[in-house]
Amino acid sequence: MRTSCSSIALGIVCAPIACCYLVFASCFCPGHLRQQEPEEKKRFERRQRMAPRPLPVRPAQRTLTIPVPEKSMCLEPRRGRTLDQSQSRLIGLPLELRQMIYRCVLGDSTMHMILKEERLGHLKCKAPSAVECRLGFNGRTLSRECCWGTFDFANIWTPMNGVKESTDGNIIPFLSTCRQIYSESINFLYSTNTFSFSDLDCLRYFSCTTLPNRFNMIQNLDIEWCMSWPIYDNIAQQLLLNNPALYPPYDETTWEETWRIVANMTNLKFIRVSLLYVDGFRDAACEAKMLAPLRKVTIPAKFEVHVSWSGEEVTDAPFQLIRPILPEPVSDDESL
Ligand SMILES: [Zn+2]
């Protein structure tokens, strides 16, 4: 009885606040209310249809890395065969020199990982580094269209006006040249590049479509994410008319899964995270819940988290939280 009375009293107190909130949100944030669901749902369903398939559990019968397993050679004697490459002038160079060439061709760049229809792709960054790659907001999400080309409403890469834009950084032909070159050079691709993600699903798909030993070679990660309002805010989510309130990848489950994957990457040395959250956090507790999964990432020597909103200083985390520098308030004396 006491509980029901409390509920009624709470309802009476909260109802005007909820009404004011709904009126405010429908006036100023209509995308968050009634009109959001069809668009969010449509986007989610297209992304589900176009999701890359994970690697099969059983090992592939055809391998590129030498030495080729005997079983593979028996099953596919032509495809599994290795040929003498001694006439190649590249192979004739000392291994140290070949490795310098491999690294120059495949490594030390930033690879923007992108979603394509039923697979992943990458675009080699045109800027000298990920930090210098100009980041913008296209009204829907973070955007680097100078490097990325064009994307549809579901953030899936789309050739512009039917013109075939080049993707995949022109590195696949080099890797497919011969089995020895592939075997000697593939590690440089993963260990020396910075892998840049602007879509959490992209990182999840990359982890399950790449061989685990290769994925674990990655040392540098760059993650940019435009969080959806109102992540980790149960009260605000209950007021939304969407069901679910937040569709993946903007939900808390995807966020936590992403950081579970990152926490298990054993060779990480540097992570730079840029988080954009237009509305800011309602209170510090919501922000603390959002940052909690990042605290499990303890391996990298340098871990920067840049956020677009102001708030309390965080000093007890394995990452450095960097907030925007706000302009000093102008005093009355100075303004005169
Ligand atoms: Zn770029």
XYZ file of C-alpha atoms and ligand atoms in Angstrom:
337
model
C 0.000 0.000 0.000
C 2.817 2.370 0.964
C 4.596 1.460 -2.260
C 1.548 2.195 -4.410
C 0.998 5.535 -2.588
C 4.643 6.412 -3.218
C 4.251 5.509 -6.881
C 1.156 7.704 -7.190
C 2.919 10.584 -5.428
C 5.963 10.121 -7.663
C 3.684 10.066 -10.700
C 1.993 13.319 -9.632
C 5.358 14.990 -9.109
C 6.950 13.639 -12.293
C 3.987 14.016 -14.682
C 4.343 17.790 -15.230
C 8.100 17.365 -15.702
C 7.522 14.560 -18.206
C 4.933 16.646 -20.100
C 7.273 19.644 -20.249
C 10.068 17.360 -21.433
C 7.924 15.815 -24.200
C 6.753 19.237 -25.410
C 10.327 20.537 -25.377
C 11.713 17.451 -27.107
C 9.019 17.386 -29.786
C 9.589 21.089 -30.492
C 13.376 21.151 -30.455
C 14.420 17.533 -31.005
C 11.644 16.021 -33.188
C 14.066 13.425 -34.535
C 14.245 11.880 -31.054
C 10.522 11.293 -30.786
C 7.828 10.011 -33.121
C 9.652 10.454 -36.380
C 12.813 8.725 -35.202
C 11.654 5.138 -35.096
C 11.044 4.466 -38.802
C 14.368 6.020 -39.817
C 16.343 4.319 -37.005
C 14.662 0.990 -37.665
C 15.212 1.230 -41.416
C 18.872 2.029 -40.880
C 19.293 -0.843 -38.422
C 17.614 -3.340 -40.771
C 19.748 -2.322 -43.758
C 22.907 -2.654 -41.666
C 21.787 -6.087 -40.495
C 21.188 -7.213 -44.082
C 24.559 -5.878 -45.230
C 26.617 -7.164 -42.270
C 29.807 -9.038 -43.257
C 29.822 -12.708 -42.392
C 32.297 -13.758 -39.657
C 35.126 -16.172 -40.411
C 34.096 -19.837 -40.354
C 35.003 -21.716 -37.201
C 36.739 -24.492 -39.146
C 40.143 -23.549 -40.630
C 40.227 -22.530 -44.277
C 41.409 -25.261 -46.653
C 43.367 -22.778 -48.715
C 45.952 -20.681 -46.955
C 48.103 -17.915 -48.312
C 50.827 -17.948 -45.701
C 53.746 -20.295 -46.278
C 54.511 -23.026 -45.488
C 51.293 -24.302 -47.050
C 49.798 -27.131 -44.958
C 50.261 -30.557 -46.570
C 46.555 -31.253 -46.366
C 45.800 -28.105 -48.344
C 48.330 -29.098 -51.030
C 46.695 -32.499 -51.417
C 43.221 -31.041 -51.740
C 44.195 -28.247 -54.082
C 47.560 -29.119 -55.607
C 47.475 -26.292 -58.157
C 46.352 -23.510 -55.860
C 48.506 -24.632 -52.936
C 51.682 -24.919 -55.015
C 54.597 -22.586 -54.371
C 56.935 -21.692 -57.224
C 60.606 -20.826 -57.174
C 60.915 -17.021 -57.007
C 64.698 -16.812 -57.219
C 64.506 -14.933 -60.535
C 62.586 -12.091 -58.893
C 64.827 -9.081 -58.254
C 62.774 -8.188 -55.175
C 63.149 -11.639 -53.674
C 66.864 -11.480 -54.504
C 67.333 -8.575 -52.063
C 68.353 -9.287 -48.453
C 65.385 -9.865 -46.141
C 66.060 -6.628 -44.199
C 65.764 -4.582 -47.390
C 62.655 -6.455 -48.477
C 61.092 -5.716 -45.091
C 61.832 -2.005 -45.486
C 60.078 -2.089 -48.869
C 57.098 -4.010 -47.469
C 56.683 -1.521 -44.638
C 56.918 1.394 -47.045
C 54.215 -0.094 -49.302
C 51.846 -1.482 -46.678
C 52.515 0.231 -43.380
C 52.883 3.467 -41.426
C 49.611 4.912 -42.688
C 46.119 5.424 -41.357
C 43.502 3.038 -42.670
C 39.915 4.280 -42.390
C 37.895 1.111 -41.949
C 34.500 1.344 -43.627
C 31.343 -0.705 -44.012
C 30.572 -1.908 -47.519
C 27.727 -4.119 -48.687
C 28.279 -7.491 -46.982
C 31.949 -6.814 -46.332
C 34.438 -4.406 -44.862
C 36.736 -2.112 -46.771
C 39.445 0.364 -46.002
C 40.498 3.701 -47.391
C 44.064 4.822 -47.014
C 44.046 8.221 -45.319
C 45.045 11.079 -47.582
C 46.208 13.218 -44.639
C 49.686 12.819 -43.116
C 48.089 11.332 -39.957
C 44.708 10.586 -38.402
C 45.053 13.690 -36.202
C 45.496 15.861 -39.269
C 42.604 14.241 -41.142
C 39.864 16.858 -41.027
C 36.852 15.668 -39.105
C 33.415 17.127 -39.564
C 29.791 16.487 -38.784
C 27.509 15.932 -41.756
C 24.286 16.365 -39.783
C 24.009 12.667 -39.055
C 27.372 11.433 -37.880
C 31.077 12.177 -37.886
C 32.347 12.562 -41.387
C 35.611 12.695 -43.270
C 34.287 12.815 -46.763
C 37.627 14.003 -48.185
C 39.003 10.587 -47.279
C 35.910 8.438 -47.128
C 33.958 9.144 -50.310
C 30.208 8.873 -49.895
C 28.012 6.905 -47.543
C 24.325 6.147 -47.541
C 21.876 6.766 -44.691
C 22.999 3.520 -42.992
C 26.685 4.594 -43.076
C 27.490 2.038 -45.774
C 30.009 3.149 -48.374
C 28.420 3.955 -51.712
C 30.119 4.877 -54.971
C 29.380 8.505 -55.758
C 26.957 8.950 -58.681
C 27.755 5.488 -59.958
C 31.413 6.399 -60.440
C 33.687 3.716 -59.104
C 35.751 5.307 -56.349
C 38.866 3.442 -55.408
C 38.946 1.738 -52.015
C 41.141 -0.757 -50.241
C 44.212 1.443 -50.477
C 45.626 -0.391 -53.496
C 47.375 -2.869 -51.237
C 45.502 -6.042 -52.162
C 47.250 -6.453 -55.565
C 50.644 -6.303 -53.869
C 49.653 -8.885 -51.274
C 48.266 -11.187 -53.959
C 51.442 -11.067 -56.043
C 52.958 -14.157 -54.542
C 52.748 -16.343 -51.500
C 56.251 -15.501 -50.265
C 55.668 -11.736 -50.459
C 52.345 -12.166 -48.686
C 53.909 -14.216 -45.900
C 56.825 -11.841 -45.401
C 54.810 -8.631 -45.514
C 51.370 -9.249 -44.020
C 52.454 -8.550 -40.437
C 53.508 -4.992 -41.362
C 49.968 -4.263 -42.504
C 48.537 -4.925 -39.063
C 51.372 -3.896 -36.763
C 52.470 -0.568 -38.265
C 49.257 1.076 -39.497
C 46.783 3.064 -37.448
C 43.319 1.554 -37.850
C 40.709 4.268 -37.793
C 37.053 3.502 -37.004
C 34.094 5.823 -37.029
C 31.505 3.081 -36.654
C 31.437 0.679 -33.712
C 29.957 -2.114 -35.849
C 32.913 -1.763 -38.175
C 35.315 -2.551 -35.341
C 33.191 -5.501 -34.206
C 33.012 -6.919 -37.726
C 36.740 -6.390 -38.222
C 37.462 -8.438 -35.090
C 35.409 -11.402 -36.305
C 36.422 -11.328 -39.983
C 40.172 -11.158 -39.331
C 42.298 -14.048 -38.139
C 42.739 -13.587 -34.353
C 46.558 -13.619 -34.506
C 46.502 -10.860 -37.160
C 43.889 -8.795 -35.330
C 46.012 -8.967 -32.192
C 49.006 -7.502 -34.027
C 47.285 -4.122 -34.200
C 49.140 -1.526 -32.143
C 47.420 1.736 -32.994
C 43.698 2.441 -32.851
C 41.783 5.584 -33.660
C 38.095 5.562 -32.746
C 35.661 8.377 -33.412
C 32.095 7.997 -32.342
C 29.095 10.238 -32.360
C 27.013 8.927 -29.485
C 23.275 8.892 -29.708
C 21.251 10.793 -27.196
C 20.551 9.653 -24.441
C 22.998 6.780 -23.840
C 23.157 5.538 -20.219
C 20.258 7.754 -19.213
C 17.403 5.461 -18.224
C 14.996 8.235 -17.276
C 15.406 9.981 -20.628
C 15.150 6.675 -22.498
C 11.883 5.793 -20.766
C 10.402 9.009 -22.098
C 11.208 8.121 -25.682
C 8.487 6.518 -27.765
C 10.936 4.303 -29.666
C 11.138 0.624 -28.959
C 13.950 -0.128 -28.420
C 14.924 3.360 -27.280
C 18.366 3.056 -28.905
C 18.993 0.835 -31.907
C 22.422 -0.764 -32.367
C 25.113 0.388 -32.770
C 24.014 3.374 -30.646
C 22.945 1.232 -27.697
C 24.818 0.426 -24.508
C 25.316 -3.255 -25.431
C 27.255 -2.425 -28.599
C 29.281 0.173 -26.701
C 30.282 -2.344 -24.016
C 30.995 -5.106 -26.550
C 33.279 -2.727 -28.462
C 35.384 -2.041 -25.380
C 35.466 -5.715 -24.426
C 37.065 -6.372 -27.836
C 39.548 -3.515 -27.423
C 40.448 -4.631 -23.887
C 41.416 -8.054 -25.290
C 43.780 -6.662 -27.950
C 47.093 -7.679 -26.463
C 49.552 -5.565 -28.478
C 47.916 -2.166 -28.369
C 50.303 0.716 -27.777
C 48.224 3.780 -28.571
C 44.504 4.511 -28.643
C 42.960 7.843 -29.464
C 39.224 8.097 -28.923
C 37.137 11.102 -29.962
C 33.596 11.178 -28.625
C 30.990 13.598 -29.835
C 27.798 13.973 -27.842
C 25.762 16.914 -28.933
C 23.442 17.183 -25.951
C 26.002 16.540 -23.203
C 25.337 14.309 -20.209
C 22.408 14.949 -17.894
C 24.586 14.192 -14.871
C 28.043 12.906 -13.972
C 26.685 9.441 -13.058
C 25.564 8.812 -16.661
C 28.978 9.838 -17.938
C 30.667 7.561 -15.382
C 28.580 4.610 -16.631
C 29.564 5.426 -20.206
C 33.275 5.574 -19.304
C 33.230 2.397 -17.168
C 33.883 -0.062 -20.062
C 36.939 1.989 -21.114
C 38.524 1.397 -17.715
C 39.037 -2.271 -18.648
C 41.482 -1.243 -21.380
C 44.794 -1.226 -19.537
C 47.363 -2.483 -22.064
C 48.189 0.573 -24.218
C 50.933 2.855 -22.964
C 49.058 5.877 -24.282
C 45.262 6.089 -24.195
C 43.600 9.431 -24.925
C 39.873 10.044 -24.734
C 38.781 13.371 -26.212
C 35.220 14.402 -25.428
C 33.185 17.270 -26.845
C 31.526 18.288 -23.590
C 32.649 19.818 -20.324
C 32.541 18.161 -16.899
C 34.540 16.962 -13.927
C 38.192 15.984 -14.175
C 38.829 12.219 -14.215
C 42.172 11.243 -12.705
C 41.853 7.584 -11.640
C 41.400 6.025 -15.085
C 43.836 4.176 -17.392
C 43.047 6.830 -20.018
C 43.605 10.555 -20.149
C 40.249 12.302 -20.433
C 40.630 15.485 -22.457
C 37.740 17.930 -22.374
C 37.284 20.998 -24.585
C 38.947 24.180 -23.380
C 36.160 26.588 -22.613
C 36.714 30.345 -23.073
C 37.349 32.246 -19.862
C 34.248 34.140 -18.702
C 34.585 37.841 -19.404
C 34.375 39.914 -16.233
C 32.352 43.120 -16.129
C 35.526 45.196 -15.831
C 37.071 43.606 -18.925
C 33.906 43.916 -20.984
C 33.847 47.690 -20.536
Zn 41.849 10.489 -43.507
